[in-house]
Amino acid sequence: MRGTLAGRITLVCLAVASVAVIVAGLVASPLIRTTADNVLQSSLAAQADVVASQLDETGIGNRLGVGKVADVVRGQGISVVVRRAGGQALGDAVAVQAAVKAGLAADHSGRVTVAGSQYLVETRVVGARGAAFALVLPTRNAQATQRALVRNILVALGIGLLVAAAAGFVSGRLLGRPLRRAALAAGSLRAGRRDVRVPVQGPREVAEVAGSLNSLADALSQSESRQRDFLLSVSHELRTPLTAVTGFAEAIADGVASGPDAVRAGQTIQREALRLERLVTDLLELARLGADEFRLDVASLDLGALVRDCAEVWQLRCAREDVRLSVSAPATPVPVLADARRLRQVVDGLAENALRVTPSGAPMVFSLSSSDSSASLAVRDGGPGLAPEDYPVAFERGVLNARYRDRRPVGSGIGLALVHALVTRMGGTLAAGPAPEGGAAFTITFPLTAG
């Protein structure tokens, strides 16, 4: 089972604290030992100075009693070695060896080893005739001090471990609380709720998670709203031809329409069926554009030649609607990389939308221009145009259909979304904006290729 965030943070804090304790122990151990030895050496030197200050050459070593101060020193476990002027060193045998090894001829501080044991030695010369004494302290006496220091440090480090565990647990709980709220909100989103929001609190990273989840909820709500509008738009577009097909089919089946009326009914059914077929085809192509199996046959083509071919067809259709079609294209080739069939579909789709809203006597324009790096084809119309706020959403499925279907002729609601997806898939861009002729302008831009 997965552990909780609080548990993991607690373990991390404990691990970090443990590593710190181990490193501190490894570093502190020799320091403690060295410090204890240095403290003992300094203390022994101070005591030797005190003893020396109270002795003179004649008063040294009377039955190894170098005064009352020496008795106090011996009470601390320190051996006293005395050498009178011209005599031998007197005292404990091992202490004498240590003192002699350290040297009784001059003042000296140091550490010596005798029979495998280490001793701290402080020697002092008293008077001018060479009398001297030495204070000898086994270093094992320092071990008790070292153990006490280590014990105190271990207690402090153990307390630090406990504090680290408590801090890790509390921090984990505090950090996990907003994440648990985010998880609950995500579960509500998965269940279908779109009104859930997470308070943007806590550290920056946690607040970013909450903000992203809130943005996701907003995006899902907006996307589902657009999908509902799109379905309503498509349903509306389907209902009209289906009503016509159903009505005329019933008239033929009931014998109400016969002769010329039956012919007209059949023609209407055929026309509406073709309209339904185009709508279904557009829907399928729009769905396939998001799939990997959608193929494009991209090759170099002359965009100017394609525009002139399109214009020949649309001249006839515009003439039937009393619309003036103007074509502006350079005589030199305009090479771009695109799928010729799909690009023709894009231009035809834009032209059909333009012709649908262009009133009789108004112009429609195909305008091709090129720069050093790109070519732009604009399809403009002299129709009513769009509201300024509608141009940014012109290529979203069903948006313009829903806004304008009660005021002007509209298409299926997916034509502009389809052409935008096709242009984008071919590596171009499609932009919408107002046209100089008073209507809307849709501009396709492709990068130029080497001829």
XYZ file of C-alpha atoms in Angstrom:
451
model
C 0.000 0.000 0.000
C 1.148 3.547 -0.661
C 2.319 5.505 2.368
C 0.869 8.842 3.353
C 2.607 12.136 2.674
C 2.888 12.783 6.421
C 4.551 9.398 6.915
C 6.994 9.975 4.089
C 7.941 13.451 5.271
C 8.432 12.055 8.806
C 10.715 9.324 7.461
C 12.651 11.852 5.389
C 13.111 14.115 8.412
C 14.234 11.145 10.513
C 16.625 10.019 7.789
C 18.125 13.485 7.457
C 18.397 13.852 11.226
C 19.978 10.383 11.524
C 22.560 11.207 8.890
C 23.263 14.466 10.694
C 23.643 12.582 13.999
C 26.035 10.043 12.472
C 28.124 12.733 10.798
C 28.128 14.811 13.986
C 29.188 11.759 15.996
C 31.998 10.911 13.599
C 33.231 14.496 13.622
C 32.704 15.066 17.350
C 34.339 11.850 18.604
C 37.970 12.792 17.833
C 37.239 16.386 18.775
C 35.907 15.307 22.159
C 38.909 13.079 22.766
C 41.376 15.771 21.727
C 39.553 18.462 23.692
C 39.431 16.328 26.835
C 43.149 15.604 26.585
C 43.921 19.259 26.014
C 41.775 20.295 28.970
C 43.504 17.749 31.218
C 46.943 18.813 29.969
C 46.106 22.472 30.623
C 44.732 21.642 34.069
C 47.801 19.565 34.894
C 50.110 22.383 33.738
C 48.240 24.889 35.904
C 48.556 22.637 38.940
C 52.271 22.119 38.272
C 52.727 25.902 38.160
C 50.884 26.234 41.480
C 53.078 23.568 43.111
C 56.250 25.142 41.700
C 55.272 28.558 43.018
C 55.147 27.207 46.574
C 58.424 25.293 46.531
C 62.007 26.291 46.767
C 65.121 24.269 46.240
C 65.453 23.281 49.922
C 61.895 22.334 50.594
C 61.437 19.801 47.834
C 60.995 16.116 48.308
C 60.936 15.692 52.064
C 59.554 12.128 52.134
C 58.092 12.950 48.734
C 56.001 15.528 50.441
C 56.297 18.681 48.434
C 54.012 20.537 50.620
C 50.352 20.489 51.324
C 49.614 21.375 47.711
C 51.165 18.095 46.598
C 48.826 16.200 48.908
C 45.891 17.866 47.225
C 47.311 16.940 43.819
C 47.724 13.292 44.811
C 44.107 13.259 45.907
C 43.138 13.898 42.297
C 44.898 10.733 41.074
C 48.034 12.574 39.994
C 51.386 11.006 40.851
C 54.194 13.272 42.079
C 57.817 12.530 41.184
C 60.544 14.499 42.999
C 64.237 14.792 42.219
C 66.441 16.643 44.641
C 69.509 18.442 43.461
C 72.049 15.824 42.457
C 69.801 12.957 43.547
C 67.572 10.350 42.023
C 63.936 10.706 41.133
C 61.635 9.394 43.841
C 58.017 8.311 43.528
C 55.834 5.615 42.052
C 57.938 3.409 39.767
C 55.766 3.829 36.680
C 55.422 7.546 37.344
C 59.187 7.828 37.710
C 59.672 6.104 34.350
C 57.218 8.472 32.719
C 58.853 11.509 34.326
C 62.333 10.409 33.342
C 61.220 9.664 29.825
C 59.610 13.092 29.560
C 62.781 14.682 30.974
C 63.362 16.239 34.397
C 66.133 18.532 33.245
C 63.795 21.342 32.111
C 60.233 22.523 32.258
C 58.261 20.282 29.960
C 54.652 19.448 28.988
C 53.861 16.356 27.001
C 52.549 12.843 26.581
C 54.632 9.683 26.974
C 53.951 5.955 26.721
C 55.127 3.512 29.375
C 54.319 -0.224 29.226
C 51.638 0.375 26.638
C 49.847 3.083 28.620
C 49.873 6.803 27.950
C 50.572 9.444 30.564
C 50.402 13.218 30.662
C 53.522 14.680 32.246
C 54.307 18.183 33.533
C 57.889 18.743 34.786
C 59.194 21.801 36.547
C 62.751 22.695 37.624
C 63.021 24.386 41.031
C 66.035 26.478 42.034
C 69.378 26.797 40.441
C 70.892 23.454 41.519
C 68.723 21.209 39.335
C 66.006 20.108 41.756
C 62.815 19.219 39.904
C 59.447 17.555 40.248
C 56.903 16.079 37.830
C 53.158 15.592 37.887
C 52.102 12.394 36.092
C 48.482 11.672 35.129
C 47.326 8.523 33.293
C 45.295 9.467 30.217
C 42.715 6.830 31.165
C 41.527 9.332 33.756
C 40.335 11.432 30.810
C 38.113 8.633 29.523
C 35.496 9.239 32.188
C 35.274 12.857 31.093
C 35.058 11.768 27.457
C 32.300 9.280 28.226
C 30.349 11.942 30.050
C 30.689 14.322 27.128
C 29.681 11.652 24.615
C 26.711 10.662 26.750
C 25.500 14.244 26.933
C 25.924 14.718 23.175
C 24.036 11.491 22.453
C 21.184 12.616 24.677
C 21.063 15.940 22.816
C 21.126 14.184 19.433
C 18.400 11.781 20.520
C 16.229 14.709 21.522
C 16.966 16.211 18.104
C 15.741 13.003 16.432
C 12.502 13.119 18.377
C 12.008 16.790 17.486
C 12.726 16.001 13.801
C 10.152 13.186 13.819
C 7.536 15.415 15.419
C 8.304 18.292 13.046
C 8.160 15.970 10.045
C 4.817 14.545 11.098
C 3.293 17.966 11.727
C 4.692 19.344 8.451
C 3.392 16.330 6.544
C -0.071 16.771 7.989
C -0.082 20.476 7.184
C 1.164 19.908 3.624
C -1.096 16.937 3.041
C -4.284 18.746 4.044
C -4.599 20.942 0.907
C -3.532 17.992 -1.262
C -6.281 15.860 0.257
C -8.743 18.640 -0.524
C -7.444 18.709 -4.098
C -7.866 14.921 -4.366
C -11.459 15.154 -3.127
C -12.168 17.918 -5.634
C -10.670 15.823 -8.448
C -12.921 12.938 -7.433
C -15.935 15.254 -7.587
C -14.885 16.408 -11.079
C -14.600 12.793 -12.175
C -18.094 12.179 -10.809
C -19.465 14.952 -13.025
C -19.564 17.978 -10.752
C -18.178 21.167 -12.269
C -18.866 23.623 -9.442
C -16.136 22.368 -7.100
C -13.266 24.706 -6.308
C -10.197 24.259 -4.114
C -8.924 27.074 -1.866
C -5.607 28.350 -3.221
C -3.624 28.094 0.015
C -0.405 26.699 1.416
C 3.075 26.688 -0.125
C 3.501 27.911 -3.679
C 3.672 24.418 -5.205
C 0.518 23.268 -3.386
C -1.253 26.511 -4.316
C -0.285 25.929 -7.957
C -1.888 22.459 -7.818
C -5.086 23.972 -6.425
C -5.075 26.747 -9.035
C -4.500 24.254 -11.861
C -7.365 22.092 -10.590
C -9.666 25.114 -10.496
C -8.603 26.040 -14.039
C -9.294 22.471 -15.132
C -12.771 22.654 -13.642
C -13.425 25.932 -15.497
C -12.094 24.477 -18.752
C -14.222 21.334 -18.415
C -17.297 23.398 -17.698
C -16.654 25.642 -20.700
C -15.836 22.700 -22.968
C -18.987 20.822 -22.001
C -21.041 23.975 -22.502
C -19.609 24.364 -26.009
C -20.251 20.705 -26.744
C -23.893 21.150 -25.722
C -24.185 24.225 -27.923
C -22.541 22.338 -30.784
C -24.914 19.402 -30.427
C -27.865 21.788 -30.357
C -26.535 23.479 -33.493
C -26.019 20.191 -35.337
C -29.417 18.954 -34.201
C -30.991 22.128 -35.554
C -29.193 21.700 -38.881
C -30.246 18.066 -39.113
C -33.852 18.753 -38.241
C -34.563 21.005 -41.246
C -33.538 18.580 -44.050
C -34.984 15.610 -42.161
C -38.316 17.390 -41.848
C -38.316 18.125 -45.584
C -37.313 14.570 -46.498
C -39.919 13.068 -44.162
C -42.714 15.370 -45.375
C -42.118 14.845 -49.111
C -41.589 11.099 -48.654
C -44.928 10.846 -46.856
C -46.597 12.834 -49.657
C -45.243 10.420 -52.263
C -46.100 7.369 -50.135
C -49.681 8.571 -49.534
C -50.180 9.375 -53.221
C -50.723 13.037 -52.489
C -47.813 13.981 -54.761
C -47.941 12.565 -58.246
C -46.793 13.540 -61.692
C -44.840 16.809 -61.683
C -45.406 17.198 -57.933
C -43.794 13.832 -57.304
C -40.810 14.875 -59.450
C -40.397 18.079 -57.452
C -40.743 16.112 -54.199
C -38.052 13.686 -55.352
C -35.745 16.556 -56.294
C -36.272 18.164 -52.873
C -35.571 14.869 -51.121
C -32.400 14.434 -53.176
C -31.227 17.972 -52.451
C -31.835 17.654 -48.721
C -30.200 14.218 -48.655
C -27.076 15.717 -50.278
C -27.129 18.437 -47.655
C -27.277 15.807 -44.917
C -24.436 13.912 -46.588
C -22.235 17.027 -46.632
C -22.960 17.664 -42.960
C -22.125 14.097 -41.969
C -18.964 14.186 -44.124
C -17.823 17.396 -42.438
C -18.434 15.882 -39.012
C -16.457 12.760 -39.869
C -13.545 14.733 -41.328
C -13.450 17.011 -38.305
C -13.306 13.940 -36.063
C -10.587 12.309 -38.172
C -8.414 15.437 -38.057
C -7.644 14.689 -34.435
C -6.678 11.097 -35.176
C -3.325 9.759 -36.276
C -4.746 7.987 -39.320
C -5.740 11.251 -41.013
C -3.422 11.536 -44.019
C -2.311 14.544 -46.003
C -0.557 14.413 -49.363
C 1.639 17.459 -48.860
C 3.628 18.620 -51.875
C 4.837 21.845 -53.436
C 2.100 23.663 -55.403
C 1.497 27.027 -57.005
C -0.980 28.839 -54.792
C -1.642 31.415 -57.525
C -2.709 28.705 -59.993
C -4.989 27.151 -57.367
C -6.650 30.522 -56.698
C -7.257 31.097 -60.420
C -8.793 27.619 -60.813
C -11.105 28.258 -57.864
C -12.082 31.646 -59.283
C -13.248 30.095 -62.577
C -15.754 27.931 -60.717
C -16.891 30.621 -58.317
C -17.342 33.223 -61.071
C -20.326 31.225 -62.324
C -21.860 30.732 -58.891
C -21.374 34.387 -57.958
C -22.939 35.473 -61.257
C -26.081 33.436 -60.472
C -26.356 35.259 -57.140
C -25.557 38.676 -58.701
C -22.370 38.937 -56.620
C -19.225 40.499 -58.111
C -16.172 38.288 -57.663
C -12.784 40.033 -57.851
C -9.533 38.093 -58.094
C -6.108 39.502 -57.291
C -3.126 37.168 -57.747
C 0.449 37.674 -58.976
C 1.331 36.276 -62.382
C 4.523 34.699 -61.054
C 4.325 31.334 -59.228
C 3.701 31.362 -55.472
C 5.093 28.013 -54.260
C 3.882 26.614 -50.928
C 3.798 23.178 -49.295
C 0.235 21.906 -48.907
C -2.229 19.206 -49.885
C -3.784 20.512 -53.094
C -7.108 18.699 -52.630
C -7.491 19.783 -49.002
C -6.426 23.351 -49.754
C -9.037 23.512 -52.536
C -11.571 22.243 -49.977
C -10.528 25.056 -47.619
C -10.892 27.784 -50.257
C -14.250 26.392 -51.411
C -15.480 26.279 -47.819
C -14.502 29.898 -47.164
C -15.994 31.024 -50.492
C -19.270 29.243 -49.768
C -19.537 30.922 -46.379
C -18.783 34.307 -47.975
C -21.303 33.847 -50.798
C -23.997 32.766 -48.343
C -23.957 36.118 -46.516
C -23.070 38.455 -49.408
C -26.143 40.350 -50.622
C -26.938 40.869 -54.295
C -24.717 43.497 -55.915
C -22.055 43.332 -53.166
C -18.477 42.209 -53.874
C -16.577 39.063 -52.947
C -12.773 39.009 -53.251
C -10.009 36.446 -53.651
C -6.776 38.299 -52.831
C -3.376 36.566 -52.945
C -0.203 38.362 -51.853
C 3.293 37.250 -50.968
C 6.292 38.547 -49.058
C 9.854 37.326 -48.783
C 8.893 34.416 -46.519
C 5.147 33.775 -46.741
C 2.070 33.880 -48.959
C -1.379 35.012 -47.806
C -4.735 34.309 -49.448
C -7.683 36.355 -48.195
C -11.319 35.493 -48.940
C -13.352 38.669 -48.274
C -17.007 39.511 -48.620
C -19.258 42.567 -48.629
C -21.781 41.048 -46.252
C -22.803 42.163 -42.771
C -19.583 40.900 -41.167
C -19.203 39.776 -37.572
C -19.248 41.544 -34.242
C -15.699 42.364 -33.010
C -16.000 39.871 -30.163
C -16.941 37.085 -32.619
C -13.707 37.082 -34.656
C -11.601 35.425 -31.903
C -14.152 32.571 -31.601
C -15.003 32.275 -35.295
C -13.315 28.850 -35.610
C -14.921 27.241 -32.582
C -17.516 24.645 -33.510
C -21.069 25.895 -33.593
C -20.417 29.288 -31.967
C -21.279 31.497 -34.982
C -24.154 29.185 -35.944
C -25.715 29.598 -32.511
C -25.273 33.392 -32.525
C -26.439 34.203 -36.073
C -28.847 31.468 -37.209
C -31.887 33.560 -36.319
C -30.559 36.660 -38.161
C -28.878 35.473 -41.390
C -28.217 32.373 -43.466
C -25.744 30.095 -41.681
C -24.046 26.817 -42.439
C -23.737 23.673 -40.402
C -21.674 25.313 -37.680
C -18.616 23.172 -38.331
C -17.352 24.494 -41.685
C -15.018 27.122 -40.246
C -13.790 24.722 -37.551
C -13.022 22.171 -40.267
C -11.095 24.571 -42.535
C -9.148 25.945 -39.564
C -8.150 22.424 -38.533
C -7.144 21.570 -42.114
C -4.989 24.671 -42.521
C -3.323 24.130 -39.159
C -2.655 20.478 -39.967
C -0.957 21.519 -43.234
C 1.360 23.911 -41.390
C -0.421 27.173 -42.162
C -2.451 29.687 -40.183
C -6.008 30.955 -40.611
C -7.105 34.296 -39.175
C -10.438 36.136 -39.144
C -11.029 39.873 -39.153
C -13.045 42.684 -40.730
C -12.810 43.223 -44.498
C -12.430 46.549 -46.343
C -15.583 45.626 -48.312
C -17.600 45.795 -45.080
C -17.908 42.108 -44.312
C -15.522 39.518 -42.937
C -12.080 38.500 -44.180
C -10.549 35.054 -43.653
C -6.820 34.960 -44.395
C -4.797 31.792 -45.019
C -1.023 32.101 -44.618
C 1.618 29.548 -45.650
C 5.404 29.834 -45.650
C 6.949 30.095 -49.088
C 9.103 27.252 -50.394
C 11.975 27.253 -52.814
C 10.455 27.197 -56.295
